[in-house]
């Protein structure tokens, strides 16, 4: 029996996964029709659906068993069980968190990457794939003002990008278990939580962590920072890392990077700038002026799934001197010896990843098809829309915490100026009204221990009609919640 089974495998292998041309075209047709229908109906679907339950009438379920299903059945299940409940990030009404994109041309780039399955981790395996990703890194580095000698990597997002950058800072400053407690990290209270994850993962949680106070515009105070550095040096500590924001998540603030660069250079401190949200505003005239000094940073991260509207899972880390990436990550192994036949650095030499998705096409294809100017125009539109919404909020007597720097607005309604608990509950009620309607999705945060509403305008599908709808819903929400006890 074993011999018969062996012969079956040798002479009649199961070829079900190797579809013929007709089968492939049929599957592809159904997927594309589903995708087109999804995009064409976005205008009539909610940005958020509060119903998180899987419909009871679905025959299928998520679990994997021996039984199979048709693609038609699977797409219907995907539509109802995956796309229907929760947040719809593809919607122009998604104004919560920092919206991601989802360009159709990027999806086609991912299709090419997945279908051809090029291994972009090592130059020897796919020189063209690595050259494509290097060209994108070169373009992004030049955009923020870096000149020759920098390096970088296309990552899965800001979290891995931050981890990569902080790994370089740690290696450069020779931080180990022997001296970790005498080293100092300086950051803003607005620092993204992925930074704290990176600090923990890198064994830096025992460093002295100094949270630098903010000014009235929620930007890191450079005067206090320098004073704190001086105090720490006198205490025998070693300042080694300053973390700044170029577009904080809560409020969109841009720290004074140019001044921070001067301070860090004076004290030999690594300056890392989290520009995941704000970095690609350097494509605009307004943004480039506000991001002045970014080129002084030792490392910068950007998220193309934010400012370039790509699908989630798109990040970039840039390091001003390539050698820092090499020192932090390059390793060798016998089974990789065939790849050491050239003098090219591979992405695997410059990041924590060895196996990696070929991320280049999702960014390269839309940039080559449409050109950077189109992306600049969309970002400029978001800046204009943000100013428009800001003025409308003021007219509705909402308190805007500070004039927006980019495209995030933090605001709240204060019906009783001296009753913070009532105002918090009132704003929660306003948010519940918006979420229950579902056409526009806002998120919330806590600033100075107060409940605050946030509007983040970054979806390429967000235009004036979505902002007008938000204003209309806020007017209705104020009426509906006016008689709160």
Coordinates of C-alpha atoms in Angstrom, one line a residue:
X1 CA 0.0 0.0 0.0
X2 CA 2.8 2.4 0.8
X3 CA 4.4 1.6 -2.6
X4 CA 1.1 2.4 -4.4
X5 CA 0.9 5.7 -2.5
X6 CA 4.5 6.6 -3.3
X7 CA 3.9 5.9 -7.0
X8 CA 0.8 8.0 -6.9
X9 CA 2.7 10.9 -5.6
X10 CA 5.5 10.4 -8.1
X11 CA 3.4 9.8 -11.2
X12 CA 0.1 11.6 -10.5
X13 CA 0.8 14.5 -8.2
X14 CA -2.1 16.6 -7.0
X15 CA -2.2 19.6 -9.3
X16 CA -5.2 21.4 -7.9
X17 CA -3.1 24.4 -6.8
X18 CA -1.7 24.8 -10.4
X19 CA -4.9 26.2 -12.0
X20 CA -5.1 26.2 -15.8
X21 CA -5.6 29.5 -17.7
X22 CA -9.3 29.3 -17.8
X23 CA -9.6 28.6 -14.1
X24 CA -7.2 31.5 -13.3
X25 CA -9.2 33.9 -15.4
X26 CA -12.5 32.9 -13.8
X27 CA -11.1 33.3 -10.3
X28 CA -9.5 36.6 -11.2
X29 CA -12.7 37.9 -12.8
X30 CA -14.7 37.2 -9.7
X31 CA -12.1 38.9 -7.4
X32 CA -11.9 42.0 -9.7
X33 CA -15.7 42.3 -9.9
X34 CA -15.9 42.1 -6.2
X35 CA -13.2 44.8 -5.8
X36 CA -14.9 47.1 -8.3
X37 CA -18.2 46.7 -6.5
X38 CA -16.6 47.4 -3.2
X39 CA -15.1 50.7 -4.5
X40 CA -18.1 51.8 -6.4
X41 CA -20.4 51.4 -3.4
X42 CA -18.2 53.2 -0.9
X43 CA -20.3 56.3 -1.1
X44 CA -23.3 54.5 0.2
X45 CA -21.6 52.5 2.9
X46 CA -20.9 53.5 6.5
X47 CA -17.5 54.5 7.7
X48 CA -18.2 52.6 10.9
X49 CA -20.7 49.8 11.6
X50 CA -21.4 49.2 15.3
X51 CA -22.7 45.7 14.6
X52 CA -19.7 43.5 15.3
X53 CA -21.6 40.2 15.3
X54 CA -21.3 37.8 12.4
X55 CA -24.7 37.5 10.7
X56 CA -26.5 34.3 11.8
X57 CA -27.6 33.5 8.3
X58 CA -24.1 32.8 7.1
X59 CA -23.5 29.2 6.3
X60 CA -19.7 29.4 6.4
X61 CA -17.5 30.2 9.3
X62 CA -13.9 31.3 9.8
X63 CA -12.5 28.0 11.0
X64 CA -10.6 25.7 8.6
X65 CA -11.8 22.1 8.1
X66 CA -11.6 19.5 5.3
X67 CA -14.7 20.7 3.5
X68 CA -14.2 23.3 0.7
X69 CA -16.3 26.2 -0.6
X70 CA -16.7 28.0 -3.9
X71 CA -15.1 31.4 -4.4
X72 CA -18.6 32.9 -4.7
X73 CA -19.5 31.6 -1.3
X74 CA -16.2 32.8 0.2
X75 CA -16.6 36.3 -1.2
X76 CA -20.1 36.6 0.2
X77 CA -18.9 35.5 3.6
X78 CA -15.9 37.9 3.4
X79 CA -18.3 40.8 2.5
X80 CA -20.7 40.1 5.4
X81 CA -18.3 38.8 8.1
X82 CA -15.2 40.8 7.5
X83 CA -16.1 44.0 5.6
X84 CA -19.5 44.8 7.2
X85 CA -18.7 45.1 10.9
X86 CA -16.4 47.7 12.5
X87 CA -14.3 50.5 10.8
X88 CA -14.1 50.9 7.1
X89 CA -10.7 52.5 6.5
X90 CA -11.4 52.8 2.7
X91 CA -14.2 55.2 3.4
X92 CA -13.8 58.9 2.8
X93 CA -15.8 59.3 6.1
X94 CA -12.9 57.7 8.1
X95 CA -11.6 60.7 10.0
X96 CA -10.5 58.7 13.1
X97 CA -7.0 57.8 14.3
X98 CA -4.6 58.5 11.3
X99 CA -6.4 57.1 8.3
X100 CA -4.8 54.6 6.1
X101 CA -5.2 54.6 2.3
X102 CA -5.8 51.7 0.0
X103 CA -5.1 52.8 -3.5
X104 CA -6.4 50.6 -6.3
X105 CA -3.0 50.8 -8.1
X106 CA -1.2 49.8 -4.9
X107 CA -3.5 46.7 -4.7
X108 CA -2.4 45.9 -8.3
X109 CA 1.2 46.3 -7.2
X110 CA 0.6 43.8 -4.4
X111 CA -1.0 41.5 -6.9
X112 CA 2.2 41.6 -9.0
X113 CA 4.4 41.1 -5.9
X114 CA 2.5 38.2 -4.6
X115 CA 2.0 36.5 -8.0
X116 CA 5.7 36.7 -9.1
X117 CA 6.8 36.1 -5.5
X118 CA 10.2 37.7 -5.9
X119 CA 12.3 37.5 -2.8
X120 CA 13.3 41.1 -2.0
X121 CA 15.4 40.4 1.1
X122 CA 18.7 39.6 -0.6
X123 CA 20.2 41.3 -3.7
X124 CA 21.5 38.0 -5.1
X125 CA 18.1 36.5 -5.1
X126 CA 16.3 39.4 -6.9
X127 CA 18.6 42.3 -7.9
X128 CA 15.6 44.1 -9.6
X129 CA 13.4 43.9 -6.5
X130 CA 16.1 45.3 -4.3
X131 CA 16.9 48.0 -6.8
X132 CA 13.3 49.0 -6.9
X133 CA 13.1 49.3 -3.1
X134 CA 16.4 51.1 -2.9
X135 CA 15.1 53.7 -5.5
X136 CA 12.1 54.3 -3.3
X137 CA 14.3 54.7 -0.2
X138 CA 16.5 57.1 -2.2
X139 CA 13.5 59.2 -3.2
X140 CA 12.1 59.3 0.4
X141 CA 15.5 60.3 1.8
X142 CA 16.0 63.1 -0.7
X143 CA 12.4 64.3 0.0
X144 CA 13.3 64.9 3.7
X145 CA 16.6 66.5 2.8
X146 CA 19.2 63.7 3.3
X147 CA 22.1 63.8 0.9
X148 CA 24.7 61.1 0.1
X149 CA 25.5 58.2 2.5
X150 CA 22.1 57.5 4.0
X151 CA 20.3 54.2 4.0
X152 CA 16.9 52.7 4.9
X153 CA 14.4 50.0 4.6
X154 CA 10.8 49.5 3.6
X155 CA 9.1 48.1 6.7
X156 CA 5.7 46.8 7.7
X157 CA 4.9 50.1 9.3
X158 CA 6.0 52.6 11.9
X159 CA 6.4 50.1 14.7
X160 CA 9.1 48.1 13.0
X161 CA 10.6 51.3 11.6
X162 CA 10.9 52.8 15.1
X163 CA 12.4 49.6 16.4
X164 CA 15.0 49.6 13.6
X165 CA 16.0 53.2 14.2
X166 CA 16.3 52.8 17.9
X167 CA 18.4 49.7 17.4
X168 CA 20.9 51.8 15.4
X169 CA 21.0 54.4 18.2
X170 CA 21.6 51.7 20.8
X171 CA 24.4 50.1 18.8
X172 CA 26.0 53.4 18.0
X173 CA 26.2 54.5 21.6
X174 CA 27.4 51.1 22.8
X175 CA 24.6 50.6 25.3
X176 CA 24.5 47.2 27.1
X177 CA 23.3 45.7 30.3
X178 CA 26.5 47.1 32.0
X179 CA 25.7 50.8 31.3
X180 CA 22.0 50.9 30.4
X181 CA 20.9 52.6 33.7
X182 CA 23.2 55.6 33.2
X183 CA 21.9 56.5 29.8
X184 CA 19.1 58.9 29.2
X185 CA 16.2 59.0 26.7
X186 CA 14.3 62.2 26.2
X187 CA 10.9 62.3 24.6
X188 CA 7.6 64.1 24.5
X189 CA 4.4 63.2 26.4
X190 CA 3.0 63.0 22.8
X191 CA 5.4 60.2 21.9
X192 CA 3.7 57.3 20.0
X193 CA 3.3 54.1 22.0
X194 CA 5.3 52.1 19.4
X195 CA 8.3 53.9 20.7
X196 CA 7.8 52.5 24.2
X197 CA 7.3 49.1 22.7
X198 CA 10.7 49.5 20.9
X199 CA 12.3 50.6 24.1
X200 CA 11.0 47.5 25.9
X201 CA 12.0 45.1 23.1
X202 CA 15.5 46.6 22.9
X203 CA 16.2 46.2 26.7
X204 CA 16.2 50.0 27.1
X205 CA 13.4 50.2 29.7
X206 CA 16.0 50.6 32.5
X207 CA 17.4 53.8 30.8
X208 CA 16.4 57.0 32.5
X209 CA 13.4 58.3 30.6
X210 CA 12.8 62.0 30.7
X211 CA 9.5 63.3 29.4
X212 CA 10.1 66.9 28.3
X213 CA 7.2 69.4 28.9
X214 CA 5.4 70.8 25.9
X215 CA 4.7 74.4 24.9
X216 CA 1.2 75.9 24.2
X217 CA 1.1 74.3 20.8
X218 CA 2.0 70.8 22.2
X219 CA 5.5 70.9 20.9
X220 CA 8.5 69.7 22.8
X221 CA 10.1 72.6 24.8
X222 CA 13.7 73.0 23.6
X223 CA 14.6 75.3 26.5
X224 CA 13.6 72.7 29.1
X225 CA 15.2 69.9 27.1
X226 CA 18.6 71.6 27.1
X227 CA 18.3 72.5 30.8
X228 CA 17.4 68.9 31.6
X229 CA 20.4 67.6 29.5
X230 CA 22.7 69.9 31.5
X231 CA 21.3 68.6 34.8
X232 CA 21.7 65.0 33.7
X233 CA 25.3 65.5 32.7
X234 CA 26.1 67.0 36.0
X235 CA 24.5 64.0 37.7
X236 CA 27.0 61.8 35.8
X237 CA 24.4 60.4 33.4
X238 CA 24.9 59.9 29.6
X239 CA 22.2 61.5 27.4
X240 CA 22.0 59.4 24.2
X241 CA 18.6 59.7 22.5
X242 CA 16.1 62.4 21.8
X243 CA 12.8 61.4 20.2
X244 CA 10.8 64.0 18.4
X245 CA 7.5 64.1 16.5
X246 CA 6.8 65.5 13.1
X247 CA 3.1 65.2 13.3
X248 CA 2.1 63.7 16.7
X249 CA -0.8 61.3 16.6
X250 CA -3.0 63.0 19.2
X251 CA -2.8 66.5 17.9
X252 CA -0.6 66.6 14.8
X253 CA 2.1 68.8 16.4
X254 CA 5.5 69.2 14.8
X255 CA 8.4 69.5 17.3
X256 CA 11.1 72.2 16.5
X257 CA 13.3 69.7 14.7
X258 CA 15.8 72.3 13.5
X259 CA 16.6 73.5 17.0
X260 CA 16.6 70.0 18.3
X261 CA 19.2 69.0 15.7
X262 CA 21.5 71.8 16.9
X263 CA 21.1 70.7 20.6
X264 CA 21.7 67.0 19.8
X265 CA 24.8 67.8 17.7
X266 CA 26.2 69.9 20.5
X267 CA 25.8 67.1 23.1
X268 CA 26.5 64.1 20.8
X269 CA 22.9 62.8 21.2
X270 CA 21.1 60.7 18.6
X271 CA 18.1 62.5 17.2
X272 CA 15.2 60.3 16.1
X273 CA 12.1 61.9 14.4
X274 CA 8.9 60.0 14.2
X275 CA 7.4 61.4 11.0
X276 CA 5.2 58.5 10.3
X277 CA 2.1 60.7 10.0
X278 CA 3.7 64.1 9.0
X279 CA 6.7 63.2 6.9
X280 CA 5.1 63.1 3.5
X281 CA 3.7 66.6 3.9
X282 CA 7.2 67.5 2.8
X283 CA 5.7 67.1 -0.7
X284 CA 3.7 70.3 -0.1
X285 CA 5.0 73.8 0.1
X286 CA 3.4 74.4 3.5
X287 CA 4.6 71.1 4.9
X288 CA 8.2 71.5 3.7
X289 CA 8.5 74.8 5.5
X290 CA 7.1 73.3 8.7
X291 CA 9.4 70.2 8.5
X292 CA 12.5 72.3 8.1
X293 CA 15.5 70.7 9.8
X294 CA 14.3 67.1 9.3
X295 CA 17.6 66.4 7.5
X296 CA 19.5 67.0 10.7
X297 CA 17.9 63.9 12.3
X298 CA 20.1 60.8 12.7
X299 CA 17.0 58.7 11.8
X300 CA 13.5 59.4 10.5
X301 CA 10.5 57.2 10.0
X302 CA 7.6 57.7 7.5
X303 CA 4.4 55.7 6.8
X304 CA 3.4 55.5 3.2
X305 CA 0.2 53.9 4.3
X306 CA -0.6 57.3 5.7
X307 CA 0.7 60.2 3.7
X308 CA 0.9 58.3 0.4
X309 CA -2.4 56.5 0.8
X310 CA -1.0 53.0 0.4
X311 CA -2.5 49.9 2.0
X312 CA -1.7 49.1 5.6
X313 CA 1.7 47.5 6.2
X314 CA 3.8 50.2 4.5
X315 CA 6.6 51.9 6.5
X316 CA 10.0 53.5 5.8
X317 CA 13.0 53.9 8.1
X318 CA 15.7 56.3 7.0
X319 CA 19.1 56.5 8.8
X320 CA 21.4 59.4 7.9
X321 CA 24.5 57.2 7.8
X322 CA 24.1 53.8 6.2
X323 CA 26.9 52.3 8.4
X324 CA 24.7 52.5 11.5
X325 CA 22.2 50.1 9.9
X326 CA 25.0 47.7 8.8
X327 CA 26.5 47.7 12.3
X328 CA 23.1 47.0 13.9
X329 CA 21.8 44.3 11.6
X330 CA 24.3 42.6 9.3
X331 CA 24.9 39.0 10.1
X332 CA 26.3 36.0 8.1
X333 CA 25.3 32.4 7.9
X334 CA 26.7 29.4 5.9
X335 CA 23.5 28.7 4.2
X336 CA 23.5 32.3 2.8
X337 CA 27.1 32.1 1.5
X338 CA 25.9 32.0 -2.2
X339 CA 24.5 35.5 -1.7
X340 CA 27.8 37.0 -0.7
X341 CA 29.1 37.2 -4.2
X342 CA 28.7 40.9 -4.7
X343 CA 29.4 44.1 -2.8
X344 CA 25.7 45.2 -2.6
X345 CA 24.0 45.6 0.8
X346 CA 20.7 43.6 0.9
X347 CA 17.6 44.7 2.9
X348 CA 18.3 41.7 5.2
X349 CA 21.6 43.4 6.1
X350 CA 19.8 46.6 7.1
X351 CA 16.8 45.4 9.1
X352 CA 15.5 42.8 11.5
X353 CA 13.7 40.9 8.7
X354 CA 15.1 38.2 6.5
X355 CA 11.9 36.8 5.0
X356 CA 9.9 39.8 3.9
X357 CA 7.1 40.8 1.6
X358 CA 8.2 42.5 -1.7
X359 CA 6.7 45.8 -0.6
X360 CA 8.2 47.9 -3.4
X361 CA 5.5 47.5 -6.1
X362 CA 2.6 48.9 -3.9
X363 CA 4.5 52.2 -3.7
X364 CA 6.5 52.2 -6.9
X365 CA 3.5 51.5 -9.2
X366 CA 1.3 54.5 -8.2
X367 CA 4.2 56.9 -8.0
X368 CA 5.4 55.9 -11.5
X369 CA 1.8 55.9 -12.9
X370 CA 0.7 59.3 -11.5
X371 CA 3.9 61.1 -10.3
X372 CA 4.6 62.7 -6.9
X373 CA 2.7 65.9 -7.9
X374 CA -0.7 64.2 -7.7
X375 CA 0.1 63.0 -4.1
X376 CA 1.2 66.6 -3.3
X377 CA -2.1 67.9 -4.6
X378 CA -4.1 65.5 -2.4
X379 CA -2.2 66.4 0.7
X380 CA -2.6 70.1 -0.1
X381 CA -6.4 69.5 -0.3
X382 CA -6.3 67.9 3.1
X383 CA -4.5 71.0 4.6
X384 CA -7.2 73.3 3.0
X385 CA -10.0 71.0 4.3
X386 CA -8.5 71.0 7.8
X387 CA -8.5 74.8 7.9
X388 CA -12.1 74.8 6.6
X389 CA -13.2 72.4 9.4
X390 CA -11.3 74.4 12.0
X391 CA -13.3 77.5 11.1
X392 CA -16.6 75.6 11.1
X393 CA -15.8 74.2 14.6
X394 CA -15.1 77.6 16.0
X395 CA -18.4 78.8 14.5
X396 CA -20.2 75.9 16.4
X397 CA -18.5 77.1 19.6
X398 CA -16.3 74.0 20.0
X399 CA -13.0 74.6 21.8
X400 CA -10.1 73.6 19.5
X401 CA -7.1 72.8 21.7
X402 CA -4.7 74.4 19.3
X403 CA -4.7 75.7 15.7
X404 CA -4.0 72.6 13.6
X405 CA -0.4 72.2 12.4
X406 CA -1.2 69.6 9.7
X407 CA -4.5 67.8 9.3
X408 CA -5.4 66.6 12.9
X409 CA -7.9 68.7 14.9
X410 CA -8.4 68.0 18.6
X411 CA -11.6 69.7 20.0
X412 CA -14.3 69.4 22.6
X413 CA -17.5 71.1 23.5
X414 CA -17.6 72.9 26.9
X415 CA -21.2 73.6 27.8
X416 CA -20.2 74.2 31.4
X417 CA -16.7 75.6 31.5
X418 CA -16.0 74.8 35.1
X419 CA -17.6 71.3 35.2
X420 CA -15.0 69.0 33.5
X421 CA -16.8 65.8 34.4
X422 CA -20.0 67.0 32.8
X423 CA -18.1 68.2 29.7
X424 CA -16.3 64.9 29.4
X425 CA -19.6 63.0 29.5
X426 CA -21.1 65.5 27.0
X427 CA -18.3 64.9 24.5
X428 CA -18.6 61.1 25.0
X429 CA -22.3 61.5 24.1
X430 CA -21.5 63.5 21.0
X431 CA -19.1 60.8 19.9
X432 CA -21.7 58.0 20.6
X433 CA -24.1 59.9 18.4
X434 CA -21.6 60.1 15.5
X435 CA -20.6 56.4 15.9
X436 CA -24.2 55.3 15.9
X437 CA -24.9 57.2 12.7
X438 CA -21.8 55.7 11.2
X439 CA -21.4 57.8 8.1
X440 CA -18.5 59.7 9.6
X441 CA -16.1 58.1 12.1
X442 CA -14.1 60.2 14.6
X443 CA -11.9 58.9 17.4
X444 CA -11.1 60.3 20.8
X445 CA -8.2 60.8 23.1
X446 CA -7.3 62.2 26.5
X447 CA -5.3 65.4 26.7
X448 CA -4.6 67.0 30.1
X449 CA -6.9 64.4 31.6
X450 CA -9.8 65.7 29.5
X451 CA -11.9 63.7 27.0
X452 CA -11.2 65.1 23.5
X453 CA -12.6 64.5 20.1
X454 CA -10.2 64.1 17.2
X455 CA -10.7 64.6 13.4
X456 CA -7.8 63.3 11.3
X457 CA -8.1 64.2 7.6
X458 CA -5.8 62.1 5.5
X459 CA -7.9 59.7 3.4
X460 CA -7.5 60.4 -0.3
X461 CA -11.3 59.9 -0.6
X462 CA -12.1 62.6 2.0
X463 CA -13.4 65.8 0.3
X464 CA -15.5 68.8 1.2
X465 CA -18.8 66.8 1.2
X466 CA -17.5 64.6 3.9
X467 CA -16.5 67.6 6.0
X468 CA -19.8 69.3 5.5
X469 CA -21.6 66.0 6.6
X470 CA -19.4 66.0 9.7
X471 CA -20.4 69.6 10.5
X472 CA -24.0 68.7 9.9
X473 CA -23.8 65.7 12.3
X474 CA -22.1 67.7 14.9
X475 CA -24.9 70.3 14.8
X476 CA -27.4 67.5 15.2
X477 CA -25.4 66.0 18.0
X478 CA -25.3 69.3 19.9
X479 CA -29.1 69.4 19.7
X480 CA -29.6 65.8 20.7
X481 CA -27.3 66.1 23.7
X482 CA -28.3 69.5 24.8
X483 CA -30.6 68.3 27.6
X484 CA -28.1 65.9 29.2
X485 CA -28.7 65.7 33.0

